[in-house]
PDB file of C-alpha atoms in Angstrom:
ATOM      1  CA  MET A  20       4.340  15.265  -4.936  1.00  0.00           C
ATOM      2  CA  ALA A  21       3.538  18.836  -4.741  1.00  0.00           C
ATOM      3  CA  LEU A  22       5.999  20.976  -2.434  1.00  0.00           C
ATOM      4  CA  ARG A  23       2.459  21.284  -0.746  1.00  0.00           C
ATOM      5  CA  GLY A  24       1.632  17.758  -0.452  1.00  0.00           C
ATOM      6  CA  LEU A  25       4.879  17.261   1.065  1.00  0.00           C
ATOM      7  CA  ALA A  26       4.608  19.889   3.890  1.00  0.00           C
ATOM      8  CA  GLY A  27       1.266  18.753   4.766  1.00  0.00           C
ATOM      9  CA  ALA A  28       3.031  15.483   4.987  1.00  0.00           C
ATOM     10  CA  VAL A  29       5.433  16.693   7.641  1.00  0.00           C
ATOM     11  CA  MET A  30       2.755  18.771   9.879  1.00  0.00           C
ATOM     12  CA  VAL A  31       0.105  15.704   9.317  1.00  0.00           C
ATOM     13  CA  ALA A  32       3.007  13.390  10.768  1.00  0.00           C
ATOM     14  CA  GLY A  33       3.657  15.473  13.320  1.00  0.00           C
ATOM     15  CA  LEU A  34       0.651  16.200  14.463  1.00  0.00           C
ATOM     16  CA  PHE A  35      -0.404  12.354  14.272  1.00  0.00           C
ATOM     17  CA  LEU A  36       3.291  12.176  16.345  1.00  0.00           C
ATOM     18  CA  ALA A  37       1.422  14.510  18.929  1.00  0.00           C
ATOM     19  CA  LEU A  38      -2.118  13.372  19.290  1.00  0.00           C
ATOM     20  CA  PRO A  39      -3.053  10.753  21.894  1.00  0.00           C
ATOM     21  CA  ALA A  40      -4.120   7.267  21.087  1.00  0.00           C
ATOM     22  CA  ALA A  41      -7.502   7.078  19.237  1.00  0.00           C
ATOM     23  CA  ALA A  42     -10.102   4.497  19.123  1.00  0.00           C
ATOM     24  CA  GLU A  43      -9.954   4.384  14.907  1.00  0.00           C
ATOM     25  CA  PRO A  44      -7.270   5.020  12.744  1.00  0.00           C
ATOM     26  CA  GLN A  45      -6.711   9.358  11.233  1.00  0.00           C
ATOM     27  CA  SER A  46      -6.028   9.620   7.779  1.00  0.00           C
ATOM     28  CA  GLU A  47      -5.420  12.752   5.841  1.00  0.00           C
ATOM     29  CA  ARG A  48      -4.956  12.262   1.987  1.00  0.00           C
ATOM     30  CA  ILE A  49      -1.756  13.618   0.502  1.00  0.00           C
ATOM     31  CA  LEU A  50      -2.678  13.288  -3.118  1.00  0.00           C
ATOM     32  CA  THR A  51      -5.721  11.712  -5.320  1.00  0.00           C
ATOM     33  CA  HIS A  52      -4.364  11.061  -8.998  1.00  0.00           C
ATOM     34  CA  LYS A  53      -6.893   9.057 -11.507  1.00  0.00           C
ATOM     35  CA  ASN A  54      -7.808   5.789  -9.624  1.00  0.00           C
ATOM     36  CA  TRP A  55      -4.842   6.420  -6.371  1.00  0.00           C
ATOM     37  CA  MET A  56      -5.019   7.874  -3.585  1.00  0.00           C
ATOM     38  CA  VAL A  57      -2.250   8.248  -1.118  1.00  0.00           C
ATOM     39  CA  GLU A  58      -2.537   9.371   2.952  1.00  0.00           C
ATOM     40  CA  ILE A  59      -0.632   8.984   5.494  1.00  0.00           C
ATOM     41  CA  VAL A  60      -2.643   7.494   8.580  1.00  0.00           C
ATOM     42  CA  GLY A  61      -1.964   7.220  12.150  1.00  0.00           C
ATOM     43  CA  PHE A  62      -3.501   4.233  13.931  1.00  0.00           C
ATOM     44  CA  ASP A  63      -4.106   3.882  17.627  1.00  0.00           C
ATOM     45  CA  ASP A  64      -0.716   2.056  19.075  1.00  0.00           C
ATOM     46  CA  GLY A  65       0.640   5.541  18.137  1.00  0.00           C
ATOM     47  CA  SER A  66       2.517   3.234  14.616  1.00  0.00           C
ATOM     48  CA  ILE A  67       2.425   5.869  11.521  1.00  0.00           C
ATOM     49  CA  SER A  68       2.366   4.586   7.921  1.00  0.00           C
ATOM     50  CA  CYS A  69       2.043   5.645   4.335  1.00  0.00           C
ATOM     51  CA  VAL A  70      -0.775   3.715   1.808  1.00  0.00           C
ATOM     52  CA  ALA A  71      -1.120   4.019  -1.910  1.00  0.00           C
ATOM     53  CA  GLN A  72      -4.633   2.556  -2.775  1.00  0.00           C
ATOM     54  CA  VAL A  73      -6.908   2.055  -5.765  1.00  0.00           C
ATOM     55  CA  VAL A  74     -10.538   1.754  -4.473  1.00  0.00           C
ATOM     56  CA  ASP A  75     -13.041  -0.064  -6.518  1.00  0.00           C
ATOM     57  CA  GLY A  76     -16.015   0.049  -4.885  1.00  0.00           C
ATOM     58  CA  GLY A  77     -16.303  -2.605  -2.269  1.00  0.00           C
ATOM     59  CA  ASN A  78     -12.709  -4.042  -3.409  1.00  0.00           C
ATOM     60  CA  THR A  79      -9.339  -1.950  -2.926  1.00  0.00           C
ATOM     61  CA  PHE A  80      -5.235  -2.286  -4.215  1.00  0.00           C
ATOM     62  CA  SER A  81      -3.064  -0.790  -1.286  1.00  0.00           C
ATOM     63  CA  ILE A  82       0.319  -0.878  -1.390  1.00  0.00           C
ATOM     64  CA  TRP A  83       1.669  -0.167   3.205  1.00  0.00           C
ATOM     65  CA  ALA A  84       5.061   1.704   3.603  1.00  0.00           C
ATOM     66  CA  ASP A  85       6.688   2.821   6.387  1.00  0.00           C
ATOM     67  CA  PRO A  86      10.380   3.047   7.243  1.00  0.00           C
ATOM     68  CA  TRP A  87      10.069   0.529  10.051  1.00  0.00           C
ATOM     69  CA  ASN A  88       8.625  -2.271   8.025  1.00  0.00           C
ATOM     70  CA  ALA A  89       8.632  -4.448   5.112  1.00  0.00           C
ATOM     71  CA  VAL A  90       6.335  -2.845   2.704  1.00  0.00           C
ATOM     72  CA  LYS A  91       3.368  -4.793   2.515  1.00  0.00           C
ATOM     73  CA  LEU A  92       0.315  -5.101  -0.022  1.00  0.00           C
ATOM     74  CA  GLN A  93      -2.971  -5.692   0.810  1.00  0.00           C
ATOM     75  CA  PHE A  94      -5.830  -6.986  -1.158  1.00  0.00           C
ATOM     76  CA  TYR A  95      -9.769  -5.986   0.199  1.00  0.00           C
ATOM     77  CA  SER A  96     -12.939  -7.276  -0.570  1.00  0.00           C
ATOM     78  CA  THR A  97     -16.693  -7.079   0.728  1.00  0.00           C
ATOM     79  CA  GLY A  98     -16.875 -10.565  -0.653  1.00  0.00           C
ATOM     80  CA  TRP A  99     -14.465 -12.205   1.538  1.00  0.00           C
ATOM     81  CA  ASN A 100     -14.186 -13.334   4.879  1.00  0.00           C
ATOM     82  CA  PHE A 101     -11.534 -15.305   6.229  1.00  0.00           C
ATOM     83  CA  SER A 102     -11.080 -16.823  10.028  1.00  0.00           C
ATOM     84  CA  GLU A 103      -7.980 -15.628  11.119  1.00  0.00           C
ATOM     85  CA  GLY A 104      -4.841 -17.150  11.114  1.00  0.00           C
ATOM     86  CA  GLY A 105      -4.801 -18.818   7.156  1.00  0.00           C
ATOM     87  CA  ALA A 106      -2.796 -18.389   4.609  1.00  0.00           C
ATOM     88  CA  ALA A 107      -2.976 -18.899   1.173  1.00  0.00           C
ATOM     89  CA  ASP A 108      -0.360 -19.148  -1.877  1.00  0.00           C
ATOM     90  CA  LEU A 109      -1.222 -16.648  -4.847  1.00  0.00           C
ATOM     91  CA  GLN A 110      -0.570 -15.097  -7.971  1.00  0.00           C
ATOM     92  CA  VAL A 111      -0.155 -11.494  -9.546  1.00  0.00           C
ATOM     93  CA  GLN A 112       0.301 -10.315 -12.734  1.00  0.00           C
ATOM     94  CA  VAL A 113       0.948  -6.495 -13.992  1.00  0.00           C
ATOM     95  CA  ASP A 114      -0.740  -5.955 -17.440  1.00  0.00           C
ATOM     96  CA  ARG A 115       0.435  -9.077 -19.398  1.00  0.00           C
ATOM     97  CA  ARG A 116       3.894  -9.508 -17.813  1.00  0.00           C
ATOM     98  CA  SER A 117       5.347 -13.230 -16.480  1.00  0.00           C
ATOM     99  CA  PRO A 118       2.757 -13.495 -12.745  1.00  0.00           C
ATOM    100  CA  TRP A 119       4.401 -13.326  -9.523  1.00  0.00           C
ATOM    101  CA  SER A 120       3.695 -15.829  -7.161  1.00  0.00           C
ATOM    102  CA  LEU A 121       3.690 -14.586  -3.933  1.00  0.00           C
ATOM    103  CA  THR A 122       3.367 -17.506  -1.657  1.00  0.00           C
ATOM    104  CA  ASN A 123       1.056 -17.832   2.493  1.00  0.00           C
ATOM    105  CA  ALA A 124       0.185 -14.648   1.996  1.00  0.00           C
ATOM    106  CA  GLU A 125      -1.458 -14.336   4.826  1.00  0.00           C
ATOM    107  CA  LEU A 126      -5.732 -14.799   4.923  1.00  0.00           C
ATOM    108  CA  TYR A 127      -7.335 -12.406   7.831  1.00  0.00           C
ATOM    109  CA  GLN A 128     -11.313 -11.126   7.598  1.00  0.00           C
ATOM    110  CA  ASN A 129     -11.355  -9.200   4.624  1.00  0.00           C
ATOM    111  CA  SER A 130      -8.137  -9.445   2.916  1.00  0.00           C
ATOM    112  CA  VAL A 131      -5.468 -10.771   2.049  1.00  0.00           C
ATOM    113  CA  LEU A 132      -1.870  -9.224   3.293  1.00  0.00           C
ATOM    114  CA  PHE A 133       1.605 -10.255   1.855  1.00  0.00           C
ATOM    115  CA  ASN A 134       4.741  -8.649   3.181  1.00  0.00           C
ATOM    116  CA  LEU A 135       7.621  -8.137  -0.297  1.00  0.00           C
ATOM    117  CA  PRO A 136      10.189  -9.415  -0.059  1.00  0.00           C
ATOM    118  CA  GLY A 137      13.681  -6.584   0.672  1.00  0.00           C
ATOM    119  CA  GLY A 138      15.820  -5.651  -2.421  1.00  0.00           C
ATOM    120  CA  ASP A 139      15.482  -6.215  -6.055  1.00  0.00           C
ATOM    121  CA  ALA A 140      12.687  -8.890  -6.462  1.00  0.00           C
ATOM    122  CA  ALA A 141      10.589  -6.031  -4.584  1.00  0.00           C
ATOM    123  CA  THR A 142      11.670  -2.685  -6.697  1.00  0.00           C
ATOM    124  CA  ARG A 143      11.062  -4.703  -9.944  1.00  0.00           C
ATOM    125  CA  PHE A 144       7.578  -5.426  -8.219  1.00  0.00           C
ATOM    126  CA  LEU A 145       7.188  -2.318  -7.725  1.00  0.00           C
ATOM    127  CA  MET A 146       8.596  -1.035 -11.291  1.00  0.00           C
ATOM    128  CA  GLU A 147       5.608  -2.933 -13.032  1.00  0.00           C
ATOM    129  CA  VAL A 148       3.221  -1.734 -10.811  1.00  0.00           C
ATOM    130  CA  VAL A 149       4.298   1.799 -11.575  1.00  0.00           C
ATOM    131  CA  GLU A 150       4.479   1.576 -15.605  1.00  0.00           C
ATOM    132  CA  GLY A 151       1.551  -1.177 -15.755  1.00  0.00           C
ATOM    133  CA  ARG A 152      -2.131  -0.374 -16.176  1.00  0.00           C
ATOM    134  CA  ASN A 153      -3.580  -3.626 -14.690  1.00  0.00           C
ATOM    135  CA  LEU A 154      -3.031  -5.953 -12.246  1.00  0.00           C
ATOM    136  CA  HIS A 155      -4.344  -9.390 -11.770  1.00  0.00           C
ATOM    137  CA  LEU A 156      -4.829 -11.567  -8.561  1.00  0.00           C
ATOM    138  CA  GLY A 157      -5.418 -15.163  -9.305  1.00  0.00           C
ATOM    139  CA  ASN A 158      -5.235 -17.965  -7.150  1.00  0.00           C
ATOM    140  CA  ASP A 159      -2.351 -20.390  -7.181  1.00  0.00           C
ATOM    141  CA  SER A 160      -3.300 -22.320 -10.286  1.00  0.00           C
ATOM    142  CA  GLY A 161      -3.783 -18.785 -11.826  1.00  0.00           C
ATOM    143  CA  SER A 162      -7.353 -18.693 -11.810  1.00  0.00           C
ATOM    144  CA  HIS A 163      -9.135 -15.347 -12.057  1.00  0.00           C
ATOM    145  CA  VAL A 164      -9.654 -13.857  -8.079  1.00  0.00           C
ATOM    146  CA  GLN A 165     -10.379  -9.304  -8.946  1.00  0.00           C
ATOM    147  CA  SER A 166      -8.589  -6.996 -11.371  1.00  0.00           C
ATOM    148  CA  TYR A 167      -7.293  -3.611 -10.112  1.00  0.00           C
ATOM    149  CA  SER A 168      -6.887  -0.388 -12.480  1.00  0.00           C
ATOM    150  CA  LEU A 169      -3.329   1.077 -12.254  1.00  0.00           C
ATOM    151  CA  ALA A 170      -3.866   4.747 -13.687  1.00  0.00           C
ATOM    152  CA  GLY A 171      -1.951   7.232 -12.149  1.00  0.00           C
ATOM    153  CA  SER A 172       0.314   4.275 -10.092  1.00  0.00           C
ATOM    154  CA  SER A 173       3.078   6.715 -11.219  1.00  0.00           C
ATOM    155  CA  ALA A 174       2.707   9.634  -9.541  1.00  0.00           C
ATOM    156  CA  SER A 175       0.806   7.573  -6.730  1.00  0.00           C
ATOM    157  CA  ILE A 176       3.698   5.160  -5.644  1.00  0.00           C
ATOM    158  CA  ASN A 177       6.460   8.695  -6.549  1.00  0.00           C
ATOM    159  CA  ALA A 178       4.342  10.166  -3.388  1.00  0.00           C
ATOM    160  CA  LEU A 179       3.750   7.052  -0.967  1.00  0.00           C
ATOM    161  CA  ILE A 180       7.850   7.098  -1.055  1.00  0.00           C
ATOM    162  CA  GLU A 181       8.010  10.867  -0.280  1.00  0.00           C
ATOM    163  CA  CYS A 182       5.465  10.288   2.296  1.00  0.00           C
ATOM    164  CA  VAL A 183       7.996   7.152   3.227  1.00  0.00           C
ATOM    165  CA  ASN A 184      10.518  10.083   3.224  1.00  0.00           C
ATOM    166  CA  VAL A 185       9.581  12.226   5.400  1.00  0.00           C
ATOM    167  CA  LEU A 186       7.813   9.721   8.079  1.00  0.00           C
ATOM    168  CA  GLU A 187      12.426   8.846   8.294  1.00  0.00           C
ATOM    169  CA  ASP A 188      13.210  12.107   8.443  1.00  0.00           C
ATOM    170  CA  ASP A 189      10.882  12.869  11.197  1.00  0.00           C
ATOM    171  CA  SER A 190      11.136   9.220  13.199  1.00  0.00           C
ATOM    172  CA  ASP A 191      13.892  10.836  15.778  1.00  0.00           C
ATOM    173  CA  GLY A 192      12.465  13.753  16.139  1.00  0.00           C
ATOM    174  CA  ASN A 193      15.677  16.604  15.336  1.00  0.00           C
ATOM    175  CA  PRO A 194      15.018  18.873  12.453  1.00  0.00           C
ATOM    176  CA  PHE A 195      18.873  19.072  12.099  1.00  0.00           C
ATOM    177  CA  ASN A 196      19.762  15.644  11.630  1.00  0.00           C
TER     178      ASN A 196
END
């Protein structure tokens, strides 16, 4: 990430920590690159997260990350309408590589949410996204649901990692640690 973007993330993180709770999330764009954008987002409960996402009309593939929670994948479509509490098994495939099985993904309103497990598997998945051209979302039998372009994912995932590092470095409020 450019120094300007990193300095902006530090400033925004400090701003979010100082703001009173708001009704709607507040966000600041850190990077826009090809099909991706990376933002730092402050929520009404005072939490802050970083997101890298591809938006294609009413469809979005997002990777949410912060220092305190598991990395979360979100697939969103204005055409979906799930009830709360639902779950589904699905497959995600990057290019022509072997598909990943995402079991028990949460279905909520217009989103499918899945927490990546920590460790090597999550790292391998994110590396496939970084190196890939397209991500294909399918149901548990592999039938196509949606595709997302990964053009620009390398720079965007690097910006996402730096955003999370800024939040982690700023989390205790002590600049001398």
